[in-house]
Each structure stands twice: as structure tokens, then as C-alpha cells.
Amino acid sequence: MAGKPKLHYTKGRGKMESIRWLLAAAGVEFEEEFIETKEDLEKLRNDGVLMFQQVPMVEIDGMKMVQTRAILSYIAAKYNLYGKDLKERAWIDMYVEGTTDLMGMIMYLPFQPADTKEKNLALIIERATNRYFPVYEKALKAHGHDYLVGNKLSWADIHLLEAILMAEECKPDILSPFPLLQAFKGRISNIPTIKKFLQPGSQRKPPTDEKFIAVVRKIFNI
């Protein structure tokens, strides 16, 4: 029997958080080896295990996988969260790319200079409410199903819930114009594996704070 996947990253959300979400939703236990110093990162680089000298890196099925999108695609396919055919996979990809764009904006907000934060926060809220969330609301309304693609839980649903919760940290009532997304959030949050991941004490990481930003800047020289 293969061992548990091992995740190599800092002790925060960043690009690894969506990987944690996907594994947890699939009911897969995983281990984490945290990069806590610049030396930890250098050791991984010097050991030759980082294909492009960067993390996230996940050890899974005898591979040392890098590149977030490649890791997520592999996990989604392995655990039947990637649709039943090419068309469904294409829809999942499109939905995931949308939520990735929104989450990227939110992820980088804490690292931005104080004088631009307010403007960028307003942009995130505007994009979420006018560009991204209407797409998912419309999709749920059009097909009347509980899930975004194929009426079955997929990577697209898990990614969207993660994006919703991140957006709510920016603006708690951001879903108020979207009744179907509110219902969706409730449904997906109550799937047993996801519910477990949302409980205190899980491997889900907290929002980025100043202390963590200082650690990241030190490790990655930014």
C-alpha cells in the first residue's frame, strides 16, 4: 500500500491550500513537511527534488510533483473528481480557472502595500460580484442540479466553495445577491469529508496574517 501523500510548503495557505482542500474532500489523509526557513527551501532545491526550483511540491504515487495545476489535475482525476468525459473535464477546467483567478487576487492582497490594499479589496469585491459569482449562479440555475458539472461532486465544486469562503473573509455578506450560491455553500460544506476539513483542528490553514507574511518574505526573499 502506498504511503500518504506528503506536502512540502510553508505553514500557510498560499498555492498549497487548494491541494489540501482537494485531498481532504476526497477523503485522503496526507502529511505535511513545512518549509519554515530559507535553509529548508534551499535544501529541497539542492536535493534536486524541485523540478523548477519552486514549491508547492507533493510526493504522491512515487512522484515528486510540482506545479499547482498539474498536482490538482492529477488528484482530481485519481479520485474521480474530474468528470466522466472530455466535455465535463473542459467545463470543470473552465470553472476552476475562474475561481483560481479570483482566489489569486485574494491570496496576494495581504502582501500588497497598505496604500493600495483598499483599492484592491474593492476590486476583488467588484470582480467577485460582477464577473465570477454570477457565472456560477447562472450555471446552477440553468441546469437545476446540486453540483456544477454532471450532477456529481467535482473539483469545480470544491474549488468554488474554497473561493466563496475566501471572498466572505473579504466581505461577509458577499453572497447576498446569490441565493443559489448560498444554498450551494450549505450543501457542499455539509459533505462529510469537507465538513471535517472545515472543523477546528484540521489541516486547513488560517487567513494570512502579518506574522506569516514576515516568514514568507524571509523564506522567498520577497
CSV table of C-alpha atoms in Angstrom, one decimal:
chain,number,residue,atom,x,y,z
A,1,MET,CA,0.0,0.0,0.0
A,2,ALA,CA,1.3,3.4,-0.9
A,3,GLY,CA,2.1,5.8,1.9
A,4,LYS,CA,0.2,9.1,2.5
A,5,PRO,CA,0.9,12.0,0.1
A,6,LYS,CA,3.4,14.3,1.6
A,7,LEU,CA,3.0,18.1,1.0
A,8,HIS,CA,6.0,20.4,1.1
A,9,TYR,CA,5.2,24.0,1.6
A,10,THR,CA,5.1,26.8,4.2
A,11,LYS,CA,2.7,26.7,7.2
A,12,GLY,CA,0.1,28.8,5.5
A,13,ARG,CA,-2.4,28.8,2.7
A,14,GLY,CA,-0.8,30.0,-0.5
A,15,LYS,CA,-0.9,27.8,-3.5
A,16,MET,CA,-0.9,24.6,-1.4
A,17,GLU,CA,-4.3,25.3,0.2
A,18,SER,CA,-6.4,24.2,-2.8
A,19,ILE,CA,-4.4,20.9,-2.8
A,20,ARG,CA,-5.2,20.4,0.8
A,21,TRP,CA,-8.8,21.1,0.1
A,22,LEU,CA,-8.9,18.6,-2.8
A,23,LEU,CA,-7.2,15.8,-0.9
A,24,ALA,CA,-9.4,16.4,2.2
A,25,ALA,CA,-12.6,16.4,0.1
A,26,ALA,CA,-11.5,13.1,-1.5
A,27,GLY,CA,-11.1,11.7,2.0
A,28,VAL,CA,-7.3,11.3,1.6
A,29,GLU,CA,-5.1,11.6,4.6
A,30,PHE,CA,-1.9,13.5,4.0
A,31,GLU,CA,1.3,14.5,5.8
A,32,GLU,CA,2.9,17.9,5.7
A,33,GLU,CA,6.6,18.9,5.9
A,34,PHE,CA,6.7,22.6,6.5
A,35,ILE,CA,9.3,24.9,5.0
A,36,GLU,CA,10.0,27.2,7.9
A,37,THR,CA,13.3,28.8,6.9
A,38,LYS,CA,15.2,29.8,3.9
A,39,GLU,CA,17.6,26.9,4.6
A,40,ASP,CA,14.6,24.4,4.4
A,41,LEU,CA,13.8,25.7,0.9
A,42,GLU,CA,17.5,25.6,-0.2
A,43,LYS,CA,17.8,22.0,1.0
A,44,LEU,CA,14.9,21.0,-1.2
A,45,ARG,CA,16.5,22.8,-4.2
A,46,ASN,CA,19.9,21.3,-3.5
A,47,ASP,CA,18.5,17.8,-3.2
A,48,GLY,CA,17.1,18.2,-6.8
A,49,VAL,CA,13.5,17.4,-5.9
A,50,LEU,CA,12.0,20.6,-7.2
A,51,MET,CA,11.7,20.4,-11.0
A,52,PHE,CA,11.6,24.2,-11.4
A,53,GLN,CA,13.2,25.1,-8.1
A,54,GLN,CA,9.8,26.1,-6.6
A,55,VAL,CA,7.1,24.8,-4.3
A,56,PRO,CA,4.3,23.6,-3.8
A,57,MET,CA,5.7,20.0,-4.1
A,58,VAL,CA,3.7,16.9,-3.4
A,59,GLU,CA,5.1,13.4,-3.0
A,60,ILE,CA,2.4,11.1,-4.3
A,61,ASP,CA,2.5,7.7,-6.0
A,62,GLY,CA,6.2,7.6,-6.2
A,63,MET,CA,6.4,11.1,-7.9
A,64,LYS,CA,7.6,14.4,-6.6
A,65,MET,CA,5.0,16.6,-8.3
A,66,VAL,CA,5.4,20.3,-8.8
A,67,GLN,CA,3.2,23.0,-10.5
A,68,THR,CA,-0.1,23.5,-8.7
A,69,ARG,CA,-2.3,23.0,-11.7
A,70,ALA,CA,-0.6,19.6,-12.5
A,71,ILE,CA,-0.9,18.4,-8.9
A,72,LEU,CA,-4.6,19.4,-8.7
A,73,SER,CA,-5.4,17.8,-12.1
A,74,TYR,CA,-3.7,14.5,-11.0
A,75,ILE,CA,-5.5,14.4,-7.7
A,76,ALA,CA,-8.9,15.3,-9.3
A,77,ALA,CA,-8.5,12.5,-11.9
A,78,LYS,CA,-7.2,9.9,-9.4
A,79,TYR,CA,-10.2,10.4,-7.0
A,80,ASN,CA,-12.9,10.7,-9.7
A,81,LEU,CA,-13.5,14.4,-9.2
A,82,TYR,CA,-12.7,15.3,-12.8
A,83,GLY,CA,-15.9,14.5,-14.8
A,84,LYS,CA,-16.9,11.4,-16.8
A,85,ASP,CA,-15.6,12.6,-20.2
A,86,LEU,CA,-13.6,15.2,-22.0
A,87,LYS,CA,-16.5,17.7,-22.2
A,88,GLU,CA,-17.2,17.5,-18.5
A,89,ARG,CA,-13.5,17.9,-17.9
A,90,ALA,CA,-13.4,21.0,-20.1
A,91,TRP,CA,-16.3,22.6,-18.1
A,92,ILE,CA,-14.6,21.7,-14.8
A,93,ASP,CA,-11.4,23.3,-16.1
A,94,MET,CA,-13.2,26.5,-17.1
A,95,TYR,CA,-14.9,26.8,-13.8
A,96,VAL,CA,-11.7,26.1,-11.9
A,97,GLU,CA,-9.7,28.7,-13.9
A,98,GLY,CA,-12.3,31.3,-13.0
A,99,THR,CA,-12.1,30.5,-9.3
A,100,THR,CA,-8.3,30.4,-9.5
A,101,ASP,CA,-8.2,33.9,-10.9
A,102,LEU,CA,-10.5,35.2,-8.1
A,103,MET,CA,-8.5,33.4,-5.4
A,104,GLY,CA,-5.2,34.7,-6.8
A,105,MET,CA,-6.4,38.2,-6.3
A,106,ILE,CA,-7.4,37.5,-2.7
A,107,MET,CA,-4.3,35.5,-2.0
A,108,TYR,CA,-1.9,38.3,-2.9
A,109,LEU,CA,-3.9,41.1,-1.2
A,110,PRO,CA,-2.2,40.8,2.2
A,111,PHE,CA,1.2,41.1,0.5
A,112,GLN,CA,0.3,44.4,-1.1
A,113,PRO,CA,1.4,47.9,0.1
A,114,ALA,CA,-1.0,49.4,2.6
A,115,ASP,CA,-1.8,52.4,0.3
A,116,THR,CA,-3.1,50.1,-2.4
A,117,LYS,CA,-4.9,47.5,-0.3
A,118,GLU,CA,-8.2,49.3,0.0
A,119,LYS,CA,-8.4,49.9,-3.8
A,120,ASN,CA,-7.5,46.2,-4.5
A,121,LEU,CA,-10.0,44.9,-1.9
A,122,ALA,CA,-12.7,47.0,-3.7
A,123,LEU,CA,-11.6,45.5,-7.0
A,124,ILE,CA,-11.9,41.9,-5.6
A,125,ILE,CA,-15.4,42.5,-4.3
A,126,GLU,CA,-16.4,44.1,-7.6
A,127,ARG,CA,-15.0,41.2,-9.7
A,128,ALA,CA,-16.5,38.6,-7.4
A,129,THR,CA,-20.0,40.1,-7.5
A,130,ASN,CA,-20.0,41.1,-11.2
A,131,ARG,CA,-17.6,38.8,-13.1
A,132,TYR,CA,-17.2,35.5,-11.2
A,133,PHE,CA,-20.1,34.6,-8.9
A,134,PRO,CA,-22.8,35.4,-11.5
A,135,VAL,CA,-21.4,32.7,-13.7
A,136,TYR,CA,-21.8,30.0,-11.1
A,137,GLU,CA,-25.2,31.3,-10.0
A,138,LYS,CA,-26.3,31.2,-13.7
A,139,ALA,CA,-24.9,27.7,-14.1
A,140,LEU,CA,-26.8,26.3,-11.1
A,141,LYS,CA,-30.0,27.9,-12.3
A,142,ALA,CA,-29.7,26.7,-15.8
A,143,HIS,CA,-29.3,23.0,-15.1
A,144,GLY,CA,-31.1,22.9,-11.7
A,145,HIS,CA,-28.6,20.4,-10.3
A,146,ASP,CA,-26.8,20.4,-6.9
A,147,TYR,CA,-23.4,20.4,-8.5
A,148,LEU,CA,-21.7,22.5,-11.2
A,149,VAL,CA,-20.9,19.7,-13.7
A,150,GLY,CA,-22.6,16.3,-14.3
A,151,ASN,CA,-24.7,16.4,-11.2
A,152,LYS,CA,-21.9,14.9,-9.3
A,153,LEU,CA,-19.3,16.4,-6.9
A,154,SER,CA,-16.2,17.5,-8.8
A,155,TRP,CA,-13.1,19.5,-8.4
A,156,ALA,CA,-15.1,22.6,-9.7
A,157,ASP,CA,-17.4,22.4,-6.7
A,158,ILE,CA,-14.6,22.1,-4.1
A,159,HIS,CA,-12.7,24.9,-5.6
A,160,LEU,CA,-15.8,27.2,-5.8
A,161,LEU,CA,-16.5,26.6,-2.1
A,162,GLU,CA,-12.9,27.5,-1.2
A,163,ALA,CA,-13.3,30.7,-3.3
A,164,ILE,CA,-16.6,31.6,-1.6
A,165,LEU,CA,-15.2,31.2,1.9
A,166,MET,CA,-12.1,33.3,0.9
A,167,ALA,CA,-14.4,36.0,-0.6
A,168,GLU,CA,-16.5,36.0,2.6
A,169,GLU,CA,-13.4,36.8,4.6
A,170,CYS,CA,-13.1,40.0,2.4
A,171,LYS,CA,-16.9,40.8,2.7
A,172,PRO,CA,-19.1,38.6,4.9
A,173,ASP,CA,-22.3,39.3,3.0
A,174,ILE,CA,-20.8,38.9,-0.5
A,175,LEU,CA,-23.2,36.1,-1.4
A,176,SER,CA,-26.3,38.1,-0.5
A,177,PRO,CA,-27.3,38.6,-4.2
A,178,PHE,CA,-26.8,34.9,-5.0
A,179,PRO,CA,-29.4,32.7,-3.4
A,180,LEU,CA,-28.4,29.6,-5.3
A,181,LEU,CA,-24.7,30.0,-4.3
A,182,GLN,CA,-25.8,30.4,-0.7
A,183,ALA,CA,-27.6,27.1,-1.0
A,184,PHE,CA,-24.7,25.5,-2.8
A,185,LYS,CA,-22.3,26.7,0.0
A,186,GLY,CA,-24.5,25.0,2.6
A,187,ARG,CA,-24.7,21.7,0.6
A,188,ILE,CA,-21.1,21.4,-0.2
A,189,SER,CA,-20.0,22.4,3.3
A,190,ASN,CA,-22.0,19.5,4.7
A,191,ILE,CA,-20.4,16.8,2.6
A,192,PRO,CA,-18.8,14.7,5.5
A,193,THR,CA,-15.2,14.9,4.3
A,194,ILE,CA,-15.5,18.7,3.7
A,195,LYS,CA,-17.3,19.3,6.9
A,196,LYS,CA,-14.5,17.5,8.7
A,197,PHE,CA,-11.9,19.8,6.9
A,198,LEU,CA,-13.8,22.9,8.0
A,199,GLN,CA,-13.7,21.9,11.7
A,200,PRO,CA,-11.2,23.5,14.0
A,201,GLY,CA,-8.0,21.4,14.3
A,202,SER,CA,-8.0,20.2,10.7
A,203,GLN,CA,-5.1,20.8,8.3
A,204,ARG,CA,-6.9,23.8,6.8
A,205,LYS,CA,-4.8,26.9,7.3
A,206,PRO,CA,-6.0,30.2,8.7
A,207,PRO,CA,-6.1,33.5,6.8
A,208,THR,CA,-2.7,35.1,6.1
A,209,ASP,CA,-1.6,37.4,8.9
A,210,GLU,CA,1.3,39.8,9.4
A,211,LYS,CA,3.4,37.2,11.2
A,212,PHE,CA,3.1,34.7,8.4
A,213,ILE,CA,3.8,37.4,5.7
A,214,ALA,CA,7.1,38.2,7.5
A,215,VAL,CA,8.1,34.5,7.5
A,216,VAL,CA,7.2,34.1,3.7
A,217,ARG,CA,9.2,37.2,2.8
A,218,LYS,CA,12.2,35.8,4.6
A,219,ILE,CA,12.0,32.3,3.1
A,220,PHE,CA,11.4,33.5,-0.5
A,221,ASN,CA,13.4,36.8,-0.4
A,222,ILE,CA,10.4,39.0,-1.3
